[in-house]
Amino acid sequence: MATCNANPVLLSCNITNVATPSSPLYSKTYRDASVIHLPYNISISENTLAVIAGPCSIESEEQIMATAEFVKKSGAAILRGGAFKPRTSPYAFQGMGIAGLQLLRKAGDYYRMPIITEVLDSEDITIVADYADILQVGARNCQNFSLLRKLGKIRKPVLLKRGMMVTIKEFLMAAEYILAEGNENVILCERGIRTFETETRNTLDISAVPVLKQKTHLPVIVDPSHAAGNWKLIHPLALAALAAGADGLMIECHIKPESALCDGEQSLRPDKFALLMNDIRKMNTLLNKKLECI
Ligand code: PEP
Ligand code: MN
């Protein structure tokens, strides 16, 4: 039988001594509603309504510039685009990497929009933070605690997506990992969870929105695109999210969804996105929030 002279687990373990707060840092007892400040005077908060839009992936300069142009024209405030993509298949398009970050930055600067993109691996945090205004943690990394801790050490806003198999309590505790390291700029994003239902890609957990809003001071946004997996469902789900109290939306859009390298089936074309923004504006007359745009 093998014997163990030293305890390899303890030797390799990097224990972070973060003092336990009397109430979780995400909780409403801890502080008033958070306001996430972004360039161009855009903010994400309970008093504002911020629409994040753009393609699933950055594919070329022409594609990201054309998409930025139409989402901005219709009233989106923040430009999204994936450069490091978490794909189910290792053979699928994995994103343009650093070249994609550069193109997204170029489009954001040109159209005067803050930009958000996913950081897939902790070794990319520095480079992604150099380019992006918000770093996105995708659903698949929601409980990657070492990545979350490292994102807690930077000061740029982090948008944390709910994992497909993550409860609301676990989602909040994942956010706590970032907050506990000192980064207060956290945005939560409900993007659908796995259920027995097969008509949609995931099931948008609409009740998570008011539950989260009751439990945390952090802004809560909704991504109906990844929840539905079908562009025809985005419009009603987006409006439902606002009715439930979401502070913003993340919508996938593409200049030509039929030729998208990723998630074309759930991407809105320019005319459909313009129609959605018109209804968002109408609905916002009831919600009475400040619709963020430049
Ligand atoms: C995305 O926003 O591009 C994405 C991959 O989303 P999710 O992590 O929610 O699947
Ligand atoms: Mn996508």
PDB file of C-alpha atoms and ligand atoms in Angstrom:
ATOM      1  CA  MET A   1       0.000   0.000   0.000  1.00  0.00           C
ATOM      2  CA  ALA A   2       1.362   3.458  -0.855  1.00  0.00           C
ATOM      3  CA  THR A   3       2.220   5.709   2.063  1.00  0.00           C
ATOM      4  CA  CYS A   4       2.070   9.470   2.056  1.00  0.00           C
ATOM      5  CA  ASN A   5       4.879  11.365   3.805  1.00  0.00           C
ATOM      6  CA  ALA A   6       3.592  14.865   3.308  1.00  0.00           C
ATOM      7  CA  ASN A   7       0.065  16.105   2.761  1.00  0.00           C
ATOM      8  CA  PRO A   8       0.137  17.134  -0.920  1.00  0.00           C
ATOM      9  CA  VAL A   9      -3.305  18.711  -0.698  1.00  0.00           C
ATOM     10  CA  LEU A  10      -2.292  21.106   2.057  1.00  0.00           C
ATOM     11  CA  LEU A  11       1.070  21.848   0.487  1.00  0.00           C
ATOM     12  CA  SER A  12      -0.441  22.880  -2.822  1.00  0.00           C
ATOM     13  CA  CYS A  13      -3.398  24.693  -1.342  1.00  0.00           C
ATOM     14  CA  ASN A  14      -3.326  28.475  -1.627  1.00  0.00           C
ATOM     15  CA  ILE A  15      -5.562  29.480   1.258  1.00  0.00           C
ATOM     16  CA  THR A  16      -7.048  32.961   0.886  1.00  0.00           C
ATOM     17  CA  ASN A  17      -7.937  34.432   4.245  1.00  0.00           C
ATOM     18  CA  VAL A  18     -10.886  36.626   3.481  1.00  0.00           C
ATOM     19  CA  ALA A  19     -12.634  37.723   6.683  1.00  0.00           C
ATOM     20  CA  THR A  20     -16.243  36.513   6.918  1.00  0.00           C
ATOM     21  CA  PRO A  21     -18.571  39.540   6.805  1.00  0.00           C
ATOM     22  CA  SER A  22     -21.560  39.654   9.189  1.00  0.00           C
ATOM     23  CA  SER A  23     -23.896  39.484   6.185  1.00  0.00           C
ATOM     24  CA  PRO A  24     -22.982  38.482   2.616  1.00  0.00           C
ATOM     25  CA  LEU A  25     -21.537  41.339   0.603  1.00  0.00           C
ATOM     26  CA  TYR A  26     -24.183  40.800  -2.081  1.00  0.00           C
ATOM     27  CA  SER A  27     -27.045  41.344   0.364  1.00  0.00           C
ATOM     28  CA  LYS A  28     -29.258  44.384   0.626  1.00  0.00           C
ATOM     29  CA  THR A  29     -28.484  44.692   4.299  1.00  0.00           C
ATOM     30  CA  TYR A  30     -24.898  45.359   3.320  1.00  0.00           C
ATOM     31  CA  ARG A  31     -25.427  48.416   1.121  1.00  0.00           C
ATOM     32  CA  ASP A  32     -27.788  50.425  -1.132  1.00  0.00           C
ATOM     33  CA  ALA A  33     -28.360  49.501  -4.773  1.00  0.00           C
ATOM     34  CA  SER A  34     -25.101  49.356  -6.734  1.00  0.00           C
ATOM     35  CA  VAL A  35     -24.472  51.596  -9.681  1.00  0.00           C
ATOM     36  CA  ILE A  36     -21.992  50.330 -12.265  1.00  0.00           C
ATOM     37  CA  HIS A  37     -20.340  53.276 -13.996  1.00  0.00           C
ATOM     38  CA  LEU A  38     -19.141  52.819 -17.553  1.00  0.00           C
ATOM     39  CA  PRO A  39     -17.493  55.046 -20.164  1.00  0.00           C
ATOM     40  CA  TYR A  40     -19.619  57.568 -22.080  1.00  0.00           C
ATOM     41  CA  ASN A  41     -21.637  58.216 -18.906  1.00  0.00           C
ATOM     42  CA  ILE A  42     -23.514  54.927 -19.258  1.00  0.00           C
ATOM     43  CA  SER A  43     -24.504  53.155 -16.086  1.00  0.00           C
ATOM     44  CA  ILE A  44     -26.165  49.899 -15.096  1.00  0.00           C
ATOM     45  CA  SER A  45     -28.357  50.345 -12.041  1.00  0.00           C
ATOM     46  CA  GLU A  46     -31.914  50.058 -10.757  1.00  0.00           C
ATOM     47  CA  ASN A  47     -32.723  53.542 -12.091  1.00  0.00           C
ATOM     48  CA  THR A  48     -31.463  52.920 -15.593  1.00  0.00           C
ATOM     49  CA  LEU A  49     -32.227  50.539 -18.407  1.00  0.00           C
ATOM     50  CA  ALA A  50     -29.172  49.474 -20.372  1.00  0.00           C
ATOM     51  CA  VAL A  51     -29.440  47.405 -23.523  1.00  0.00           C
ATOM     52  CA  ILE A  52     -26.345  45.411 -24.436  1.00  0.00           C
ATOM     53  CA  ALA A  53     -26.407  44.180 -28.019  1.00  0.00           C
ATOM     54  CA  GLY A  54     -24.092  42.708 -30.604  1.00  0.00           C
ATOM     55  CA  PRO A  55     -23.078  39.455 -32.201  1.00  0.00           C
ATOM     56  CA  CYS A  56     -22.370  36.226 -30.394  1.00  0.00           C
ATOM     57  CA  SER A  57     -18.854  36.329 -31.882  1.00  0.00           C
ATOM     58  CA  ILE A  58     -16.703  38.894 -33.573  1.00  0.00           C
ATOM     59  CA  GLU A  59     -16.117  37.461 -37.039  1.00  0.00           C
ATOM     60  CA  SER A  60     -14.524  40.247 -39.081  1.00  0.00           C
ATOM     61  CA  GLU A  61     -14.077  44.009 -39.088  1.00  0.00           C
ATOM     62  CA  GLU A  62     -16.960  44.457 -41.537  1.00  0.00           C
ATOM     63  CA  GLN A  63     -19.301  42.315 -39.420  1.00  0.00           C
ATOM     64  CA  ILE A  64     -18.611  44.011 -36.079  1.00  0.00           C
ATOM     65  CA  MET A  65     -18.644  47.532 -37.526  1.00  0.00           C
ATOM     66  CA  ALA A  66     -21.921  46.937 -39.389  1.00  0.00           C
ATOM     67  CA  THR A  67     -23.519  45.332 -36.324  1.00  0.00           C
ATOM     68  CA  ALA A  68     -22.332  48.111 -34.017  1.00  0.00           C
ATOM     69  CA  GLU A  69     -23.752  50.670 -36.418  1.00  0.00           C
ATOM     70  CA  PHE A  70     -27.252  49.200 -36.445  1.00  0.00           C
ATOM     71  CA  VAL A  71     -27.507  48.368 -32.739  1.00  0.00           C
ATOM     72  CA  LYS A  72     -26.355  51.884 -31.868  1.00  0.00           C
ATOM     73  CA  LYS A  73     -28.785  53.447 -34.347  1.00  0.00           C
ATOM     74  CA  SER A  74     -31.673  51.524 -32.778  1.00  0.00           C
ATOM     75  CA  GLY A  75     -30.706  52.607 -29.257  1.00  0.00           C
ATOM     76  CA  ALA A  76     -28.424  50.005 -27.660  1.00  0.00           C
ATOM     77  CA  ALA A  77     -25.983  51.476 -25.136  1.00  0.00           C
ATOM     78  CA  ILE A  78     -23.329  48.759 -24.839  1.00  0.00           C
ATOM     79  CA  LEU A  79     -21.715  46.630 -27.557  1.00  0.00           C
ATOM     80  CA  ARG A  80     -21.128  42.933 -27.006  1.00  0.00           C
ATOM     81  CA  GLY A  81     -19.068  40.414 -28.975  1.00  0.00           C
ATOM     82  CA  GLY A  82     -17.231  37.218 -28.111  1.00  0.00           C
ATOM     83  CA  ALA A  83     -13.532  36.859 -28.900  1.00  0.00           C
ATOM     84  CA  PHE A  84     -12.866  33.797 -26.720  1.00  0.00           C
ATOM     85  CA  LYS A  85     -15.838  31.485 -27.210  1.00  0.00           C
ATOM     86  CA  PRO A  86     -16.920  28.593 -24.971  1.00  0.00           C
ATOM     87  CA  ARG A  87     -18.092  26.121 -27.632  1.00  0.00           C
ATOM     88  CA  THR A  88     -19.586  22.701 -26.974  1.00  0.00           C
ATOM     89  CA  SER A  89     -17.459  21.182 -29.728  1.00  0.00           C
ATOM     90  CA  PRO A  90     -13.689  21.714 -29.824  1.00  0.00           C
ATOM     91  CA  TYR A  91     -13.974  21.731 -33.623  1.00  0.00           C
ATOM     92  CA  ALA A  92     -16.417  24.650 -33.738  1.00  0.00           C
ATOM     93  CA  PHE A  93     -15.255  28.269 -34.276  1.00  0.00           C
ATOM     94  CA  GLN A  94     -13.509  29.287 -31.053  1.00  0.00           C
ATOM     95  CA  GLY A  95     -13.452  33.043 -31.650  1.00  0.00           C
ATOM     96  CA  MET A  96     -10.851  35.434 -33.075  1.00  0.00           C
ATOM     97  CA  GLY A  97      -8.972  35.861 -29.784  1.00  0.00           C
ATOM     98  CA  ILE A  98      -6.893  39.023 -29.395  1.00  0.00           C
ATOM     99  CA  ALA A  99      -7.615  40.134 -32.972  1.00  0.00           C
ATOM    100  CA  GLY A 100     -11.310  40.011 -32.027  1.00  0.00           C
ATOM    101  CA  LEU A 101     -10.716  42.131 -28.916  1.00  0.00           C
ATOM    102  CA  GLN A 102      -8.984  44.733 -31.073  1.00  0.00           C
ATOM    103  CA  LEU A 103     -11.871  44.855 -33.546  1.00  0.00           C
ATOM    104  CA  LEU A 104     -14.469  45.118 -30.771  1.00  0.00           C
ATOM    105  CA  ARG A 105     -12.509  47.979 -29.184  1.00  0.00           C
ATOM    106  CA  LYS A 106     -12.293  49.708 -32.556  1.00  0.00           C
ATOM    107  CA  ALA A 107     -16.063  49.419 -33.072  1.00  0.00           C
ATOM    108  CA  GLY A 108     -16.788  50.576 -29.513  1.00  0.00           C
ATOM    109  CA  ASP A 109     -14.529  53.600 -29.887  1.00  0.00           C
ATOM    110  CA  TYR A 110     -15.932  54.497 -33.289  1.00  0.00           C
ATOM    111  CA  TYR A 111     -19.586  54.249 -32.231  1.00  0.00           C
ATOM    112  CA  ARG A 112     -18.899  55.528 -28.691  1.00  0.00           C
ATOM    113  CA  MET A 113     -20.185  52.481 -26.861  1.00  0.00           C
ATOM    114  CA  PRO A 114     -18.700  50.660 -23.847  1.00  0.00           C
ATOM    115  CA  ILE A 115     -17.801  47.084 -24.803  1.00  0.00           C
ATOM    116  CA  ILE A 116     -18.285  43.727 -23.095  1.00  0.00           C
ATOM    117  CA  THR A 117     -16.643  40.434 -23.944  1.00  0.00           C
ATOM    118  CA  GLU A 118     -16.145  37.074 -22.254  1.00  0.00           C
ATOM    119  CA  VAL A 119     -13.020  36.061 -20.373  1.00  0.00           C
ATOM    120  CA  LEU A 120     -12.800  32.299 -20.661  1.00  0.00           C
ATOM    121  CA  ASP A 121      -9.560  31.600 -18.838  1.00  0.00           C
ATOM    122  CA  SER A 122      -7.816  33.315 -15.940  1.00  0.00           C
ATOM    123  CA  GLU A 123      -4.637  33.600 -17.984  1.00  0.00           C
ATOM    124  CA  ASP A 124      -6.495  35.994 -20.322  1.00  0.00           C
ATOM    125  CA  ILE A 125      -7.792  38.381 -17.625  1.00  0.00           C
ATOM    126  CA  THR A 126      -5.070  40.996 -18.160  1.00  0.00           C
ATOM    127  CA  ILE A 127      -5.416  41.127 -21.920  1.00  0.00           C
ATOM    128  CA  VAL A 128      -9.238  41.127 -21.845  1.00  0.00           C
ATOM    129  CA  ALA A 129      -9.248  43.836 -19.148  1.00  0.00           C
ATOM    130  CA  ASP A 130      -6.896  45.919 -21.326  1.00  0.00           C
ATOM    131  CA  TYR A 131      -9.530  46.077 -24.066  1.00  0.00           C
ATOM    132  CA  ALA A 132     -12.956  45.583 -22.475  1.00  0.00           C
ATOM    133  CA  ASP A 133     -15.059  47.865 -20.274  1.00  0.00           C
ATOM    134  CA  ILE A 134     -16.953  44.895 -18.786  1.00  0.00           C
ATOM    135  CA  LEU A 135     -15.582  41.350 -18.476  1.00  0.00           C
ATOM    136  CA  GLN A 136     -18.179  38.644 -18.941  1.00  0.00           C
ATOM    137  CA  VAL A 137     -18.045  35.331 -17.100  1.00  0.00           C
ATOM    138  CA  GLY A 138     -20.053  32.844 -19.112  1.00  0.00           C
ATOM    139  CA  ALA A 139     -22.582  30.369 -17.743  1.00  0.00           C
ATOM    140  CA  ARG A 140     -20.069  27.538 -17.971  1.00  0.00           C
ATOM    141  CA  ASN A 141     -17.618  29.371 -15.718  1.00  0.00           C
ATOM    142  CA  CYS A 142     -20.183  30.621 -13.193  1.00  0.00           C
ATOM    143  CA  GLN A 143     -18.689  28.441 -10.456  1.00  0.00           C
ATOM    144  CA  ASN A 144     -15.067  28.558 -11.577  1.00  0.00           C
ATOM    145  CA  PHE A 145     -14.069  29.899  -8.183  1.00  0.00           C
ATOM    146  CA  SER A 146     -10.410  30.485  -8.963  1.00  0.00           C
ATOM    147  CA  LEU A 147     -11.378  32.592 -12.011  1.00  0.00           C
ATOM    148  CA  LEU A 148     -13.927  34.500  -9.896  1.00  0.00           C
ATOM    149  CA  ARG A 149     -11.362  35.212  -7.182  1.00  0.00           C
ATOM    150  CA  LYS A 150      -8.937  36.597  -9.739  1.00  0.00           C
ATOM    151  CA  LEU A 151     -11.657  38.805 -11.210  1.00  0.00           C
ATOM    152  CA  GLY A 152     -12.239  40.052  -7.668  1.00  0.00           C
ATOM    153  CA  LYS A 153      -8.744  41.482  -7.677  1.00  0.00           C
ATOM    154  CA  ILE A 154      -9.332  43.767 -10.671  1.00  0.00           C
ATOM    155  CA  ARG A 155     -11.577  46.826 -10.573  1.00  0.00           C
ATOM    156  CA  LYS A 156     -13.264  46.574 -13.961  1.00  0.00           C
ATOM    157  CA  PRO A 157     -16.950  45.583 -13.925  1.00  0.00           C
ATOM    158  CA  VAL A 158     -17.680  41.873 -14.211  1.00  0.00           C
ATOM    159  CA  LEU A 159     -20.927  40.535 -15.671  1.00  0.00           C
ATOM    160  CA  LEU A 160     -21.550  37.118 -14.138  1.00  0.00           C
ATOM    161  CA  LYS A 161     -23.897  34.823 -16.023  1.00  0.00           C
ATOM    162  CA  ARG A 162     -25.916  32.270 -14.135  1.00  0.00           C
ATOM    163  CA  GLY A 163     -24.784  28.707 -14.729  1.00  0.00           C
ATOM    164  CA  MET A 164     -27.289  26.363 -16.342  1.00  0.00           C
ATOM    165  CA  MET A 165     -27.384  24.152 -13.240  1.00  0.00           C
ATOM    166  CA  VAL A 166     -26.863  26.818 -10.604  1.00  0.00           C
ATOM    167  CA  THR A 167     -29.501  27.745  -8.024  1.00  0.00           C
ATOM    168  CA  ILE A 168     -30.177  31.375  -7.157  1.00  0.00           C
ATOM    169  CA  LYS A 169     -28.385  30.927  -3.842  1.00  0.00           C
ATOM    170  CA  GLU A 170     -25.352  29.382  -5.558  1.00  0.00           C
ATOM    171  CA  PHE A 171     -25.410  32.184  -8.143  1.00  0.00           C
ATOM    172  CA  LEU A 172     -25.267  34.796  -5.386  1.00  0.00           C
ATOM    173  CA  MET A 173     -22.454  32.933  -3.641  1.00  0.00           C
ATOM    174  CA  ALA A 174     -20.523  32.859  -6.931  1.00  0.00           C
ATOM    175  CA  ALA A 175     -20.881  36.663  -7.062  1.00  0.00           C
ATOM    176  CA  GLU A 176     -19.701  36.736  -3.445  1.00  0.00           C
ATOM    177  CA  TYR A 177     -16.330  35.296  -4.552  1.00  0.00           C
ATOM    178  CA  ILE A 178     -15.741  38.398  -6.681  1.00  0.00           C
ATOM    179  CA  LEU A 179     -17.044  40.817  -4.045  1.00  0.00           C
ATOM    180  CA  ALA A 180     -15.039  39.171  -1.263  1.00  0.00           C
ATOM    181  CA  GLU A 181     -11.796  39.965  -3.087  1.00  0.00           C
ATOM    182  CA  GLY A 182     -12.712  43.656  -3.287  1.00  0.00           C
ATOM    183  CA  ASN A 183     -14.283  44.158  -6.714  1.00  0.00           C
ATOM    184  CA  GLU A 184     -17.684  45.767  -6.065  1.00  0.00           C
ATOM    185  CA  ASN A 185     -18.544  46.135  -9.742  1.00  0.00           C
ATOM    186  CA  VAL A 186     -20.577  43.010 -10.332  1.00  0.00           C
ATOM    187  CA  ILE A 187     -23.621  42.653 -12.599  1.00  0.00           C
ATOM    188  CA  LEU A 188     -25.745  39.494 -12.506  1.00  0.00           C
ATOM    189  CA  CYS A 189     -27.216  38.006 -15.678  1.00  0.00           C
ATOM    190  CA  GLU A 190     -30.026  35.448 -15.824  1.00  0.00           C
ATOM    191  CA  ARG A 191     -29.631  33.533 -19.103  1.00  0.00           C
ATOM    192  CA  GLY A 192     -31.805  30.461 -18.688  1.00  0.00           C
ATOM    193  CA  ILE A 193     -31.346  27.197 -16.841  1.00  0.00           C
ATOM    194  CA  ARG A 194     -31.583  23.524 -17.834  1.00  0.00           C
ATOM    195  CA  THR A 195     -34.986  21.950 -17.289  1.00  0.00           C
ATOM    196  CA  PHE A 196     -36.895  19.022 -18.825  1.00  0.00           C
ATOM    197  CA  GLU A 197     -38.314  21.392 -21.474  1.00  0.00           C
ATOM    198  CA  THR A 198     -36.962  20.886 -24.991  1.00  0.00           C
ATOM    199  CA  GLU A 199     -38.893  23.543 -26.942  1.00  0.00           C
ATOM    200  CA  THR A 200     -36.367  26.156 -25.877  1.00  0.00           C
ATOM    201  CA  ARG A 201     -32.565  25.915 -25.616  1.00  0.00           C
ATOM    202  CA  ASN A 202     -32.820  26.688 -21.885  1.00  0.00           C
ATOM    203  CA  THR A 203     -35.690  27.832 -19.676  1.00  0.00           C
ATOM    204  CA  LEU A 204     -35.619  31.535 -18.841  1.00  0.00           C
ATOM    205  CA  ASP A 205     -36.084  31.631 -15.083  1.00  0.00           C
ATOM    206  CA  ILE A 206     -38.116  34.814 -15.010  1.00  0.00           C
ATOM    207  CA  SER A 207     -38.799  34.464 -11.307  1.00  0.00           C
ATOM    208  CA  ALA A 208     -35.059  34.705 -10.656  1.00  0.00           C
ATOM    209  CA  VAL A 209     -35.292  38.397 -11.537  1.00  0.00           C
ATOM    210  CA  PRO A 210     -37.586  39.558  -8.701  1.00  0.00           C
ATOM    211  CA  VAL A 211     -36.002  37.051  -6.301  1.00  0.00           C
ATOM    212  CA  LEU A 212     -32.532  38.416  -7.035  1.00  0.00           C
ATOM    213  CA  LYS A 213     -33.773  42.009  -6.869  1.00  0.00           C
ATOM    214  CA  GLN A 214     -35.134  41.285  -3.390  1.00  0.00           C
ATOM    215  CA  LYS A 215     -31.951  39.638  -2.168  1.00  0.00           C
ATOM    216  CA  THR A 216     -29.173  41.743  -3.623  1.00  0.00           C
ATOM    217  CA  HIS A 217     -28.109  45.309  -4.307  1.00  0.00           C
ATOM    218  CA  LEU A 218     -26.350  44.139  -7.484  1.00  0.00           C
ATOM    219  CA  PRO A 219     -27.923  45.044 -10.845  1.00  0.00           C
ATOM    220  CA  VAL A 220     -29.711  42.176 -12.589  1.00  0.00           C
ATOM    221  CA  ILE A 221     -29.948  41.880 -16.342  1.00  0.00           C
ATOM    222  CA  VAL A 222     -31.502  39.222 -18.574  1.00  0.00           C
ATOM    223  CA  ASP A 223     -30.200  37.512 -21.696  1.00  0.00           C
ATOM    224  CA  PRO A 224     -33.229  36.093 -23.532  1.00  0.00           C
ATOM    225  CA  SER A 225     -31.081  35.038 -26.519  1.00  0.00           C
ATOM    226  CA  HIS A 226     -29.219  32.196 -24.796  1.00  0.00           C
ATOM    227  CA  ALA A 227     -32.328  31.285 -22.796  1.00  0.00           C
ATOM    228  CA  ALA A 228     -34.525  30.848 -25.868  1.00  0.00           C
ATOM    229  CA  GLY A 229     -32.049  29.793 -28.534  1.00  0.00           C
ATOM    230  CA  ASN A 230     -34.599  31.045 -31.058  1.00  0.00           C
ATOM    231  CA  TRP A 231     -34.816  34.614 -32.373  1.00  0.00           C
ATOM    232  CA  LYS A 232     -38.641  34.441 -32.517  1.00  0.00           C
ATOM    233  CA  LEU A 233     -38.836  34.255 -28.709  1.00  0.00           C
ATOM    234  CA  ILE A 234     -36.469  37.090 -27.896  1.00  0.00           C
ATOM    235  CA  HIS A 235     -38.964  39.944 -28.247  1.00  0.00           C
ATOM    236  CA  PRO A 236     -41.610  38.603 -25.814  1.00  0.00           C
ATOM    237  CA  LEU A 237     -38.999  37.316 -23.341  1.00  0.00           C
ATOM    238  CA  ALA A 238     -37.149  40.640 -23.349  1.00  0.00           C
ATOM    239  CA  LEU A 239     -40.338  42.535 -22.511  1.00  0.00           C
ATOM    240  CA  ALA A 240     -41.223  39.956 -19.843  1.00  0.00           C
ATOM    241  CA  ALA A 241     -37.787  40.468 -18.280  1.00  0.00           C
ATOM    242  CA  LEU A 242     -38.354  44.207 -18.060  1.00  0.00           C
ATOM    243  CA  ALA A 243     -41.808  43.675 -16.555  1.00  0.00           C
ATOM    244  CA  ALA A 244     -40.190  41.395 -13.951  1.00  0.00           C
ATOM    245  CA  GLY A 245     -37.800  44.184 -12.953  1.00  0.00           C
ATOM    246  CA  ALA A 246     -34.608  43.602 -14.947  1.00  0.00           C
ATOM    247  CA  ASP A 247     -32.146  46.490 -15.043  1.00  0.00           C
ATOM    248  CA  GLY A 248     -31.032  45.695 -18.550  1.00  0.00           C
ATOM    249  CA  LEU A 249     -30.960  43.211 -21.394  1.00  0.00           C
ATOM    250  CA  MET A 250     -28.339  41.409 -23.413  1.00  0.00           C
ATOM    251  CA  ILE A 251     -29.499  40.681 -26.958  1.00  0.00           C
ATOM    252  CA  GLU A 252     -27.590  38.847 -29.673  1.00  0.00           C
ATOM    253  CA  CYS A 253     -27.817  40.596 -33.036  1.00  0.00           C
ATOM    254  CA  HIS A 254     -26.198  39.928 -36.380  1.00  0.00           C
ATOM    255  CA  ILE A 255     -26.127  41.761 -39.680  1.00  0.00           C
ATOM    256  CA  LYS A 256     -26.735  38.425 -41.454  1.00  0.00           C
ATOM    257  CA  PRO A 257     -27.796  35.731 -38.939  1.00  0.00           C
ATOM    258  CA  GLU A 258     -27.991  32.992 -41.581  1.00  0.00           C
ATOM    259  CA  SER A 259     -24.228  33.231 -42.110  1.00  0.00           C
ATOM    260  CA  ALA A 260     -23.226  33.742 -38.447  1.00  0.00           C
ATOM    261  CA  LEU A 261     -20.357  31.555 -37.226  1.00  0.00           C
ATOM    262  CA  CYS A 262     -22.087  31.108 -33.864  1.00  0.00           C
ATOM    263  CA  ASP A 263     -25.678  31.342 -32.556  1.00  0.00           C
ATOM    264  CA  GLY A 264     -27.220  32.727 -35.755  1.00  0.00           C
ATOM    265  CA  GLU A 265     -30.545  31.027 -34.973  1.00  0.00           C
ATOM    266  CA  GLN A 266     -30.961  33.172 -31.866  1.00  0.00           C
ATOM    267  CA  SER A 267     -29.677  36.450 -33.321  1.00  0.00           C
ATOM    268  CA  LEU A 268     -31.923  39.327 -34.306  1.00  0.00           C
ATOM    269  CA  ARG A 269     -31.480  40.947 -37.679  1.00  0.00           C
ATOM    270  CA  PRO A 270     -31.458  44.777 -37.833  1.00  0.00           C
ATOM    271  CA  ASP A 271     -35.181  45.287 -38.537  1.00  0.00           C
ATOM    272  CA  LYS A 272     -36.268  42.972 -35.702  1.00  0.00           C
ATOM    273  CA  PHE A 273     -33.898  44.613 -33.257  1.00  0.00           C
ATOM    274  CA  ALA A 274     -35.282  48.056 -34.185  1.00  0.00           C
ATOM    275  CA  LEU A 275     -38.837  46.790 -33.517  1.00  0.00           C
ATOM    276  CA  LEU A 276     -37.773  45.416 -30.136  1.00  0.00           C
ATOM    277  CA  MET A 277     -36.118  48.711 -29.172  1.00  0.00           C
ATOM    278  CA  ASN A 278     -39.326  50.566 -30.086  1.00  0.00           C
ATOM    279  CA  ASP A 279     -41.313  48.353 -27.724  1.00  0.00           C
ATOM    280  CA  ILE A 280     -38.664  48.689 -25.022  1.00  0.00           C
ATOM    281  CA  ARG A 281     -39.017  52.459 -25.272  1.00  0.00           C
ATOM    282  CA  LYS A 282     -42.820  52.186 -25.049  1.00  0.00           C
ATOM    283  CA  MET A 283     -42.608  49.875 -22.066  1.00  0.00           C
ATOM    284  CA  ASN A 284     -40.147  52.159 -20.396  1.00  0.00           C
ATOM    285  CA  THR A 285     -42.754  54.916 -20.240  1.00  0.00           C
ATOM    286  CA  LEU A 286     -44.403  52.682 -17.603  1.00  0.00           C
ATOM    287  CA  LEU A 287     -41.148  51.647 -15.922  1.00  0.00           C
ATOM    288  CA  ASN A 288     -39.920  55.225 -15.819  1.00  0.00           C
ATOM    289  CA  LYS A 289     -36.238  54.325 -15.909  1.00  0.00           C
ATOM    290  CA  LYS A 290     -33.550  56.270 -17.729  1.00  0.00           C
ATOM    291  CA  LEU A 291     -33.000  54.401 -20.992  1.00  0.00           C
ATOM    292  CA  GLU A 292     -29.256  54.510 -21.467  1.00  0.00           C
ATOM    293  CA  CYS A 293     -28.049  55.607 -24.884  1.00  0.00           C
ATOM    294  CA  ILE A 294     -25.676  58.179 -26.257  1.00  0.00           C
TER     295      ILE A 294
HETATM  296  C1  PEP B   1     -22.427  34.392 -24.661  1.00  0.00           C
HETATM  297  O1  PEP B   1     -22.984  35.346 -24.094  1.00  0.00           O
HETATM  298  O2  PEP B   1     -21.808  34.515 -25.719  1.00  0.00           O
HETATM  299  C2  PEP B   1     -22.513  33.045 -24.064  1.00  0.00           C
HETATM  300  C3  PEP B   1     -21.710  32.069 -24.456  1.00  0.00           C
HETATM  301  O3  PEP B   1     -23.471  32.938 -23.148  1.00  0.00           O
HETATM  302  P1  PEP B   1     -23.671  31.833 -21.994  1.00  0.00           P
HETATM  303  O4  PEP B   1     -22.388  31.816 -21.220  1.00  0.00           O
HETATM  304  O5  PEP B   1     -24.828  32.398 -21.223  1.00  0.00           O
HETATM  305  O6  PEP B   1     -23.983  30.542 -22.667  1.00  0.00           O
HETATM  306 MN    MN B   2     -24.010  33.226 -28.159  1.00  0.00          MN
END
